[in-house]
Coordinates of C-alpha atoms in Angstrom, one line a residue:
M1 CA 209.8 193.3 213.0
R2 CA 206.8 191.4 211.8
P3 CA 203.4 190.6 213.4
A4 CA 202.8 187.2 214.9
P5 CA 200.0 185.0 213.5
G6 CA 196.7 186.6 214.2
E7 CA 198.3 190.0 214.7
L8 CA 198.7 193.2 212.6
L9 CA 201.2 196.1 213.2
H10 CA 201.0 199.9 213.1
F11 CA 204.4 201.7 213.0
S12 CA 204.8 205.1 214.6
E13 CA 207.5 207.4 215.9
D14 CA 205.2 208.2 218.9
P15 CA 205.7 205.6 221.7
G16 CA 202.9 207.1 223.8
I17 CA 199.7 206.1 222.0
T18 CA 197.4 204.0 224.2
R19 CA 194.3 204.0 222.1
F20 CA 193.9 204.4 218.3
V21 CA 190.9 206.3 217.1
P22 CA 189.9 206.2 213.4
H23 CA 190.7 209.3 211.5
V24 CA 190.8 210.5 207.9
A25 CA 194.5 210.8 206.9
A26 CA 195.6 214.0 205.3
T27 CA 196.6 212.0 202.2
A28 CA 193.5 209.8 202.1
R29 CA 191.7 209.1 198.9
Q30 CA 188.6 208.0 200.7
P31 CA 186.4 210.0 203.1
E32 CA 186.0 207.2 205.7
A33 CA 187.9 207.3 209.0
Y34 CA 190.2 204.4 209.7
V35 CA 192.9 203.0 211.9
W36 CA 195.5 201.5 209.6
T37 CA 197.6 198.4 210.1
V38 CA 199.7 196.1 208.0
D39 CA 200.3 192.3 207.9
H40 CA 203.4 190.2 207.8
D41 CA 204.1 190.7 204.0
Q42 CA 203.5 194.5 204.1
A43 CA 205.4 195.3 207.3
P44 CA 208.8 195.9 205.5
A45 CA 207.2 198.9 203.6
Y46 CA 207.1 200.7 207.0
W47 CA 210.6 200.1 208.2
F48 CA 211.4 203.8 207.5
P49 CA 210.9 207.2 209.1
R50 CA 207.3 208.2 208.6
Q51 CA 208.0 211.0 206.1
C52 CA 210.7 209.2 204.2
P53 CA 209.9 208.7 200.5
R54 CA 210.5 205.2 199.3
A55 CA 210.0 203.2 196.1
M56 CA 209.7 199.4 196.5
A57 CA 209.6 196.7 193.9
W58 CA 209.4 192.9 194.0
T59 CA 208.8 189.9 191.8
D60 CA 206.1 187.3 191.9
H61 CA 205.3 184.1 189.9
D62 CA 204.0 186.2 187.0
T63 CA 207.1 188.4 186.6
P64 CA 208.8 187.9 183.2
P65 CA 212.4 186.7 183.5
A66 CA 213.8 189.8 181.9
D67 CA 212.1 192.0 184.5
A68 CA 213.2 189.8 187.3
D69 CA 216.8 189.9 186.0
W70 CA 216.6 193.7 185.7
L71 CA 215.5 194.0 189.4
G72 CA 218.0 191.6 190.7
P73 CA 216.9 190.4 194.2
H74 CA 213.4 189.3 194.8
R75 CA 212.6 192.5 196.7
V76 CA 214.2 196.0 196.5
H77 CA 213.5 199.1 198.5
A78 CA 215.0 202.4 197.4
V79 CA 215.5 205.7 199.3
E80 CA 217.4 208.9 198.7
Y81 CA 220.8 209.7 200.1
G82 CA 219.2 212.7 202.0
W83 CA 217.3 210.2 204.2
L84 CA 220.1 208.1 205.4
E85 CA 220.7 210.0 208.6
A86 CA 217.0 209.8 209.5
M87 CA 217.0 206.1 208.9
R88 CA 220.0 205.7 211.2
T89 CA 218.6 207.8 214.0
V90 CA 214.8 207.5 213.9
R91 CA 213.2 205.8 216.9
L92 CA 210.4 203.8 215.3
Y93 CA 207.9 201.7 217.3
A94 CA 205.6 198.9 216.4
Y95 CA 202.1 198.6 218.0
R96 CA 200.6 195.1 217.9
F97 CA 196.9 194.6 217.3
A98 CA 194.6 191.6 217.2
A99 CA 193.7 191.0 213.6
E100 CA 190.1 190.2 214.4
H101 CA 189.4 193.9 214.9
F102 CA 190.4 194.8 211.3
R103 CA 189.3 194.0 207.8
P104 CA 191.4 194.0 204.6
F105 CA 191.7 197.2 202.7
G106 CA 193.0 196.8 199.1
D107 CA 196.1 194.6 198.7
S108 CA 198.3 196.0 201.4
A109 CA 196.5 197.2 204.5
H110 CA 194.0 196.4 207.2
V111 CA 191.6 198.9 208.7
A112 CA 189.4 199.3 211.8
T113 CA 186.5 201.7 211.9
T114 CA 186.1 201.8 215.6
P115 CA 188.7 202.7 218.3
V116 CA 191.2 199.9 219.1
T117 CA 193.7 199.3 221.9
P118 CA 197.1 197.8 221.2
L119 CA 197.8 194.3 222.7
G120 CA 200.6 195.9 224.8
P121 CA 203.1 198.7 224.9
P122 CA 204.9 199.6 221.6
E123 CA 208.1 197.7 220.8
P124 CA 211.2 199.5 219.5
V125 CA 211.7 198.5 215.9
G126 CA 215.5 198.8 216.1
D127 CA 218.0 199.1 213.3
L128 CA 216.2 199.6 210.0
F129 CA 219.2 198.6 207.9
A130 CA 219.6 195.3 209.9
L131 CA 215.9 194.6 209.4
H132 CA 216.2 194.9 205.7
E133 CA 219.3 192.8 205.6
H134 CA 217.8 190.1 207.8
A135 CA 214.7 190.0 205.6
G136 CA 216.8 189.6 202.4
I137 CA 215.5 193.0 201.1
E138 CA 218.1 195.0 199.1
L139 CA 218.1 198.6 200.2
R140 CA 219.3 200.9 197.4
V141 CA 220.3 204.4 198.1
L142 CA 219.9 206.8 195.1
P143 CA 220.3 210.5 194.5
T144 CA 216.6 210.7 193.5
L145 CA 213.9 208.0 193.4
W146 CA 212.4 209.0 190.1
P147 CA 214.5 207.1 187.5
F148 CA 214.2 203.9 189.6
W149 CA 210.4 204.5 190.0
H150 CA 209.8 205.1 186.3
Q151 CA 211.7 202.0 185.4
V152 CA 209.8 199.9 188.0
T153 CA 206.4 201.1 187.0
A154 CA 207.2 200.5 183.3
R155 CA 207.9 196.8 184.0
E156 CA 205.8 193.8 185.0
L157 CA 206.8 194.0 188.7
R158 CA 204.8 194.4 191.8
F159 CA 205.6 197.8 193.3
S160 CA 204.6 200.4 195.9
G161 CA 205.6 204.0 196.5
I162 CA 205.1 205.7 199.8
R163 CA 205.5 209.4 200.6
L164 CA 206.8 210.0 197.0
R165 CA 205.6 213.6 197.3
N166 CA 208.6 214.1 199.7
A167 CA 211.1 212.8 197.1
K168 CA 213.5 215.2 195.3
P169 CA 212.0 216.6 192.1

């Protein structure tokens, strides 16, 4: 589930949203109100239940060979065993938006500061495991994310952690 050219996606477990109004997220580090979306490259980071903690790492052209060898595949996502059932059963939806209504925010998101309407009804995302497999992203299942996270952040890899506050201590 990726956006088409000229589109961005917002993932949600709520299939009934007809209009997105900017708001300040509970976890926001900035005071401005936004509607958040992601592009083609960042979409896989949201192929998870909303509250699921995940650690993600990938290589790029600057990754030293030793770090690329340690990681293995080009991109790895890691979750905890306790989230497998939620990943199997969540009903996740993707809302499509015209990219022209958004501006880049950092390296991984796009935001709108005015209300926006999706291009159409939300689309069911489907099987999250199949999405990862089809995209060539290795999905690792771990007892806890922290050893993997500490290794990833100590290396010269690209990485992202989402909802890590929900990970096991």
